[in-house]
Amino acid sequence: IISSDLTKDELYHWSMYGQELAIRHRNKLGIEIGNVDVVVFAKQLMGAKYEFNEKGESVKKLTWASAATPYPLQTIVDNIKILPCEKVCGGDPNCQVPLHVLFPKGQVAFLMKSELYGVEVKVQETCNKGTVIVEVQNQAEPNIDSLYELKEENYEHYYQGSVAAPMCDLGSSHLLSRITGTVLIQTSEIDPYAKVNIGLNLKFNKSNQEVVGYTKKVDGRYWNYSDKAIQL
C-alpha cells in the first residue's frame, strides 16, 4: 500500500466525490450515511454459470462485473460467516456439478446450436460419458403468407422526380417539385403580402417534412413521389 498526501485539486475532487455518494444514498436509498472518508471499489457478483471441459464435466464458475463500483466504507458489511456466492448461487464455487443434477430428467431446456437456436427440448437421459439425450419439441412454424399478401396490397411504390414527372404529363421534375410544395400567387398589386398558396403542400423543403403516403425524402436530398401523389 502506497500512501501520499492529496494535492489541493485532488482534495477538492475527493470531497465532491464523497458528497455525491452521500447524496445518492440519501435521495435514492433513503439512508443517511454521514461524511464519506473512505471509499472501497468492489466488483459485484453477477451470478454463476456452468462451463464444460473436454470430458463433458460441468464446473460452476462465478461471474463478476467487468468494472468496479464505489461503496462508502460505512455501508460495507464484513466478517460474515457465509459467503454471498454460496447463498445466492447455491454451493461452493469452482465445484463440479453432476450432469443428472444440472439436467434432471424432464427438465425443459433450449438449444444454442446455430441451426436450432432457441428450440425447446426436454431432457430424456444423462449419460456417464458427459452427454445429455434430449427430445426436440418440433413445433410447426406459423403460416404468415396472409401477412405478406396484406403487405403487398398496402405497399406504396415511390418514384423519383424524373420518373414521376412524365407520369403526370409534366415537362420537368423541377415543375413537379414546385407544384407538390408551395406555390405563392400575389393577389394584389398594392399589398405585397397579399399572397395565396396554390401548391399541394405534399412536402415542406425548409423543414424537410414529408407527407405520409405521398412523398418521401431519400438520402436527405431527393424527393420521391408515391402513386397517390401522382394520381392527385
mmCIF file of C-alpha atoms in Angstrom:
data_model
loop_
_atom_site.group_PDB
_atom_site.id
_atom_site.type_symbol
_atom_site.label_atom_id
_atom_site.label_comp_id
_atom_site.label_asym_id
_atom_site.label_seq_id
_atom_site.Cartn_x
_atom_site.Cartn_y
_atom_site.Cartn_z
ATOM 1 C CA ILE A 1 0.000 0.000 0.000
ATOM 2 C CA ILE A 2 1.370 3.394 -1.018
ATOM 3 C CA SER A 3 0.031 6.463 0.768
ATOM 4 C CA SER A 4 0.592 10.102 -0.107
ATOM 5 C CA ASP A 5 -0.959 13.446 0.736
ATOM 6 C CA LEU A 6 -3.573 14.782 -1.660
ATOM 7 C CA THR A 7 -2.955 17.956 -3.582
ATOM 8 C CA LYS A 8 -5.354 20.864 -3.303
ATOM 9 C CA ASP A 9 -7.157 19.920 -6.530
ATOM 10 C CA GLU A 10 -7.273 16.227 -5.600
ATOM 11 C CA LEU A 11 -8.686 17.095 -2.182
ATOM 12 C CA TYR A 12 -11.409 19.216 -3.797
ATOM 13 C CA HIS A 13 -12.413 16.480 -6.252
ATOM 14 C CA TRP A 14 -12.359 13.900 -3.464
ATOM 15 C CA SER A 15 -14.680 15.975 -1.268
ATOM 16 C CA MET A 16 -17.104 16.415 -4.178
ATOM 17 C CA TYR A 17 -16.960 12.669 -4.874
ATOM 18 C CA GLY A 18 -17.739 11.833 -1.253
ATOM 19 C CA GLN A 19 -20.620 14.311 -1.176
ATOM 20 C CA GLU A 20 -22.060 12.762 -4.343
ATOM 21 C CA LEU A 21 -22.074 9.286 -2.765
ATOM 22 C CA ALA A 22 -23.703 10.633 0.398
ATOM 23 C CA ILE A 23 -26.396 12.454 -1.605
ATOM 24 C CA ARG A 24 -27.057 9.362 -3.723
ATOM 25 C CA HIS A 25 -27.636 7.204 -0.630
ATOM 26 C CA ARG A 26 -29.847 9.860 0.957
ATOM 27 C CA ASN A 27 -32.023 10.677 -2.066
ATOM 28 C CA LYS A 28 -32.258 7.285 -3.805
ATOM 29 C CA LEU A 29 -31.905 4.808 -0.932
ATOM 30 C CA GLY A 30 -33.178 6.870 1.982
ATOM 31 C CA ILE A 31 -30.027 6.183 4.024
ATOM 32 C CA GLU A 32 -28.142 8.883 5.905
ATOM 33 C CA ILE A 33 -24.516 7.716 5.935
ATOM 34 C CA GLY A 34 -22.851 10.919 7.153
ATOM 35 C CA ASN A 35 -19.456 12.033 5.892
ATOM 36 C CA VAL A 36 -17.655 9.751 3.446
ATOM 37 C CA ASP A 37 -13.975 9.481 4.348
ATOM 38 C CA VAL A 38 -13.113 6.116 2.761
ATOM 39 C CA VAL A 39 -14.421 4.619 -0.485
ATOM 40 C CA VAL A 40 -13.993 0.951 -1.370
ATOM 41 C CA PHE A 41 -14.102 -0.133 -5.021
ATOM 42 C CA ALA A 42 -15.520 -3.641 -5.401
ATOM 43 C CA LYS A 43 -16.807 -5.772 -8.263
ATOM 44 C CA GLN A 44 -20.342 -7.059 -7.865
ATOM 45 C CA LEU A 45 -21.128 -10.762 -8.014
ATOM 46 C CA MET A 46 -23.464 -11.128 -11.004
ATOM 47 C CA GLY A 47 -24.211 -14.831 -10.599
ATOM 48 C CA ALA A 48 -22.821 -18.165 -11.716
ATOM 49 C CA LYS A 49 -22.559 -20.139 -14.923
ATOM 50 C CA TYR A 50 -21.617 -23.692 -15.828
ATOM 51 C CA GLU A 51 -18.610 -24.426 -18.008
ATOM 52 C CA PHE A 52 -17.904 -27.805 -19.591
ATOM 53 C CA ASN A 53 -14.452 -29.262 -20.066
ATOM 54 C CA GLU A 54 -13.313 -31.693 -22.760
ATOM 55 C CA LYS A 55 -14.609 -34.655 -20.737
ATOM 56 C CA GLY A 56 -18.083 -33.141 -20.553
ATOM 57 C CA GLU A 57 -17.761 -32.377 -16.844
ATOM 58 C CA SER A 58 -19.607 -29.276 -15.690
ATOM 59 C CA VAL A 59 -17.968 -26.834 -13.300
ATOM 60 C CA LYS A 60 -19.693 -23.869 -11.714
ATOM 61 C CA LYS A 61 -17.881 -20.578 -12.232
ATOM 62 C CA LEU A 62 -18.760 -17.288 -10.595
ATOM 63 C CA THR A 63 -19.279 -14.289 -12.866
ATOM 64 C CA TRP A 64 -18.263 -10.828 -11.724
ATOM 65 C CA ALA A 65 -18.995 -7.363 -13.051
ATOM 66 C CA SER A 66 -16.423 -6.048 -15.519
ATOM 67 C CA ALA A 67 -15.994 -2.719 -13.700
ATOM 68 C CA ALA A 68 -15.627 -1.952 -10.007
ATOM 69 C CA THR A 69 -18.338 0.052 -8.221
ATOM 70 C CA PRO A 70 -17.559 2.571 -5.441
ATOM 71 C CA TYR A 71 -19.056 1.970 -1.987
ATOM 72 C CA PRO A 72 -18.656 4.108 1.144
ATOM 73 C CA LEU A 73 -16.792 2.170 3.816
ATOM 74 C CA GLN A 74 -19.620 2.555 6.351
ATOM 75 C CA THR A 75 -22.036 0.703 4.035
ATOM 76 C CA ILE A 76 -19.888 -2.442 3.781
ATOM 77 C CA VAL A 77 -20.580 -5.496 5.957
ATOM 78 C CA ASP A 78 -17.600 -7.722 6.719
ATOM 79 C CA ASN A 79 -16.783 -10.743 8.892
ATOM 80 C CA ILE A 80 -19.842 -12.647 7.707
ATOM 81 C CA LYS A 81 -19.804 -16.410 8.204
ATOM 82 C CA ILE A 82 -21.461 -17.411 4.906
ATOM 83 C CA LEU A 83 -20.152 -16.119 1.601
ATOM 84 C CA PRO A 84 -22.832 -14.404 -0.507
ATOM 85 C CA CYS A 85 -21.848 -16.541 -3.503
ATOM 86 C CA GLU A 86 -22.640 -19.730 -1.571
ATOM 87 C CA LYS A 87 -26.032 -18.385 -0.545
ATOM 88 C CA VAL A 88 -27.038 -16.787 -3.841
ATOM 89 C CA CYS A 89 -25.557 -19.263 -6.329
ATOM 90 C CA GLY A 90 -26.140 -22.429 -4.315
ATOM 91 C CA GLY A 91 -22.995 -24.373 -3.481
ATOM 92 C CA ASP A 92 -19.300 -23.660 -3.416
ATOM 93 C CA PRO A 93 -17.739 -22.001 -6.457
ATOM 94 C CA ASN A 94 -15.463 -23.986 -8.772
ATOM 95 C CA CYS A 95 -17.061 -27.259 -7.686
ATOM 96 C CA GLN A 96 -18.030 -29.983 -10.134
ATOM 97 C CA VAL A 97 -21.763 -30.480 -10.623
ATOM 98 C CA PRO A 98 -23.060 -33.875 -11.832
ATOM 99 C CA LEU A 99 -24.942 -33.791 -15.122
ATOM 100 C CA HIS A 100 -28.007 -35.508 -13.667
ATOM 101 C CA VAL A 101 -28.273 -32.653 -11.157
ATOM 102 C CA LEU A 102 -27.726 -29.961 -13.751
ATOM 103 C CA PHE A 103 -30.048 -31.597 -16.309
ATOM 104 C CA PRO A 104 -32.639 -33.703 -14.451
ATOM 105 C CA LYS A 105 -34.975 -35.910 -16.460
ATOM 106 C CA GLY A 106 -37.956 -33.959 -17.758
ATOM 107 C CA GLN A 107 -36.166 -30.615 -17.473
ATOM 108 C CA VAL A 108 -37.041 -28.113 -20.212
ATOM 109 C CA ALA A 109 -34.031 -26.555 -21.937
ATOM 110 C CA PHE A 110 -33.232 -24.575 -25.079
ATOM 111 C CA LEU A 111 -30.636 -25.420 -27.706
ATOM 112 C CA MET A 112 -27.893 -22.973 -28.659
ATOM 113 C CA LYS A 113 -26.721 -24.591 -31.904
ATOM 114 C CA SER A 114 -26.895 -22.183 -34.820
ATOM 115 C CA GLU A 115 -29.282 -24.289 -36.920
ATOM 116 C CA LEU A 116 -31.626 -24.959 -33.966
ATOM 117 C CA TYR A 117 -31.000 -21.886 -31.839
ATOM 118 C CA GLY A 118 -33.740 -21.303 -29.273
ATOM 119 C CA VAL A 119 -35.603 -24.572 -29.982
ATOM 120 C CA GLU A 120 -37.268 -26.026 -26.891
ATOM 121 C CA VAL A 121 -36.132 -29.510 -25.832
ATOM 122 C CA LYS A 122 -36.879 -31.858 -22.947
ATOM 123 C CA VAL A 123 -34.181 -33.845 -21.153
ATOM 124 C CA GLN A 124 -34.656 -37.613 -21.531
ATOM 125 C CA GLU A 125 -31.471 -39.056 -20.052
ATOM 126 C CA THR A 126 -27.961 -38.137 -18.896
ATOM 127 C CA CYS A 127 -25.053 -40.445 -19.715
ATOM 128 C CA ASN A 128 -21.814 -41.075 -17.850
ATOM 129 C CA LYS A 129 -19.830 -40.020 -20.921
ATOM 130 C CA GLY A 130 -20.819 -36.406 -20.405
ATOM 131 C CA THR A 131 -23.691 -36.324 -22.886
ATOM 132 C CA VAL A 132 -27.344 -35.438 -22.477
ATOM 133 C CA ILE A 133 -30.102 -37.032 -24.554
ATOM 134 C CA VAL A 134 -32.919 -34.614 -25.294
ATOM 135 C CA GLU A 135 -36.207 -34.736 -27.151
ATOM 136 C CA VAL A 136 -36.758 -31.898 -29.590
ATOM 137 C CA GLN A 137 -40.182 -30.326 -29.315
ATOM 138 C CA ASN A 138 -40.889 -29.976 -33.033
ATOM 139 C CA GLN A 139 -43.383 -27.174 -33.453
ATOM 140 C CA ALA A 140 -44.648 -26.100 -36.851
ATOM 141 C CA GLU A 141 -43.777 -22.600 -37.972
ATOM 142 C CA PRO A 142 -46.756 -20.212 -38.155
ATOM 143 C CA ASN A 143 -48.139 -19.508 -41.617
ATOM 144 C CA ILE A 144 -47.717 -15.800 -42.322
ATOM 145 C CA ASP A 145 -48.453 -15.851 -46.057
ATOM 146 C CA SER A 146 -51.560 -13.739 -45.481
ATOM 147 C CA LEU A 147 -49.405 -11.060 -43.842
ATOM 148 C CA TYR A 148 -47.126 -10.928 -46.886
ATOM 149 C CA GLU A 149 -50.178 -10.570 -49.147
ATOM 150 C CA LEU A 150 -51.518 -7.771 -46.957
ATOM 151 C CA LYS A 151 -48.139 -6.041 -47.107
ATOM 152 C CA GLU A 152 -48.102 -6.204 -50.912
ATOM 153 C CA GLU A 153 -51.633 -4.811 -51.115
ATOM 154 C CA ASN A 154 -50.794 -1.823 -48.926
ATOM 155 C CA TYR A 155 -47.243 -1.255 -50.152
ATOM 156 C CA GLU A 156 -46.681 2.220 -51.555
ATOM 157 C CA HIS A 157 -44.422 2.486 -54.582
ATOM 158 C CA TYR A 158 -42.332 5.654 -54.747
ATOM 159 C CA TYR A 159 -40.786 7.143 -57.884
ATOM 160 C CA GLN A 160 -38.025 9.643 -58.461
ATOM 161 C CA GLY A 161 -38.973 13.064 -59.748
ATOM 162 C CA SER A 162 -37.575 12.336 -63.223
ATOM 163 C CA VAL A 163 -39.846 9.267 -63.449
ATOM 164 C CA ALA A 164 -42.912 10.748 -61.761
ATOM 165 C CA ALA A 165 -42.962 13.962 -63.865
ATOM 166 C CA PRO A 166 -43.747 12.228 -67.233
ATOM 167 C CA MET A 167 -46.416 10.159 -65.460
ATOM 168 C CA CYS A 168 -48.088 13.486 -64.554
ATOM 169 C CA ASP A 169 -47.665 14.890 -68.097
ATOM 170 C CA LEU A 170 -45.201 17.461 -66.794
ATOM 171 C CA GLY A 171 -42.167 18.575 -68.728
ATOM 172 C CA SER A 172 -39.642 18.568 -65.879
ATOM 173 C CA SER A 173 -39.109 17.223 -62.394
ATOM 174 C CA HIS A 174 -38.484 20.791 -61.188
ATOM 175 C CA LEU A 175 -42.051 21.747 -62.092
ATOM 176 C CA LEU A 176 -43.357 18.693 -60.243
ATOM 177 C CA SER A 177 -41.280 19.659 -57.218
ATOM 178 C CA ARG A 178 -42.743 23.165 -57.218
ATOM 179 C CA ILE A 179 -46.373 22.047 -57.622
ATOM 180 C CA THR A 180 -46.192 19.457 -54.844
ATOM 181 C CA GLY A 181 -44.684 22.014 -52.489
ATOM 182 C CA THR A 182 -45.555 25.674 -52.011
ATOM 183 C CA VAL A 183 -46.583 27.965 -54.873
ATOM 184 C CA LEU A 184 -47.394 31.529 -53.813
ATOM 185 C CA ILE A 185 -49.520 33.777 -56.036
ATOM 186 C CA GLN A 186 -49.711 37.510 -55.321
ATOM 187 C CA THR A 187 -53.342 38.625 -55.420
ATOM 188 C CA SER A 188 -52.854 42.384 -55.074
ATOM 189 C CA GLU A 189 -50.579 44.854 -56.812
ATOM 190 C CA ILE A 190 -50.795 47.239 -53.849
ATOM 191 C CA ASP A 191 -50.303 44.884 -50.892
ATOM 192 C CA PRO A 192 -47.076 42.870 -51.292
ATOM 193 C CA TYR A 193 -48.184 40.500 -48.505
ATOM 194 C CA ALA A 194 -51.450 39.529 -50.194
ATOM 195 C CA LYS A 195 -50.441 36.066 -51.379
ATOM 196 C CA VAL A 196 -52.246 32.758 -51.775
ATOM 197 C CA ASN A 197 -50.628 29.328 -51.706
ATOM 198 C CA ILE A 198 -51.930 27.177 -54.566
ATOM 199 C CA GLY A 199 -49.385 24.387 -54.052
ATOM 200 C CA LEU A 200 -50.399 20.886 -52.978
ATOM 201 C CA ASN A 201 -48.338 21.015 -49.755
ATOM 202 C CA LEU A 202 -47.251 17.406 -50.135
ATOM 203 C CA LYS A 203 -43.757 18.247 -48.893
ATOM 204 C CA PHE A 204 -42.009 21.011 -46.986
ATOM 205 C CA ASN A 205 -38.464 21.719 -48.119
ATOM 206 C CA LYS A 206 -37.405 24.105 -45.366
ATOM 207 C CA SER A 207 -38.298 21.736 -42.529
ATOM 208 C CA ASN A 208 -37.657 18.520 -44.538
ATOM 209 C CA GLN A 209 -41.101 17.251 -43.576
ATOM 210 C CA GLU A 210 -42.782 14.507 -45.571
ATOM 211 C CA VAL A 211 -46.477 13.759 -46.012
ATOM 212 C CA VAL A 212 -47.019 10.103 -45.162
ATOM 213 C CA GLY A 213 -48.228 8.090 -48.135
ATOM 214 C CA TYR A 214 -47.437 10.829 -50.671
ATOM 215 C CA THR A 215 -43.809 11.942 -50.520
ATOM 216 C CA LYS A 216 -40.546 10.641 -49.119
ATOM 217 C CA LYS A 217 -37.088 12.189 -48.989
ATOM 218 C CA VAL A 218 -34.234 9.824 -49.825
ATOM 219 C CA ASP A 219 -30.675 10.326 -48.545
ATOM 220 C CA GLY A 220 -31.704 13.755 -47.270
ATOM 221 C CA ARG A 221 -31.555 15.182 -50.818
ATOM 222 C CA TYR A 222 -34.014 13.682 -53.323
ATOM 223 C CA TRP A 223 -37.802 13.721 -53.153
ATOM 224 C CA ASN A 224 -39.732 10.635 -54.243
ATOM 225 C CA TYR A 225 -43.444 10.555 -55.032
ATOM 226 C CA SER A 226 -45.989 7.791 -54.480
ATOM 227 C CA ASP A 227 -48.847 6.602 -56.698
ATOM 228 C CA LYS A 228 -51.256 8.654 -54.568
ATOM 229 C CA ALA A 229 -49.263 11.822 -55.221
ATOM 230 C CA ILE A 230 -49.166 11.139 -58.964
ATOM 231 C CA GLN A 231 -52.916 10.486 -59.097
ATOM 232 C CA LEU A 232 -53.559 13.694 -57.167
#
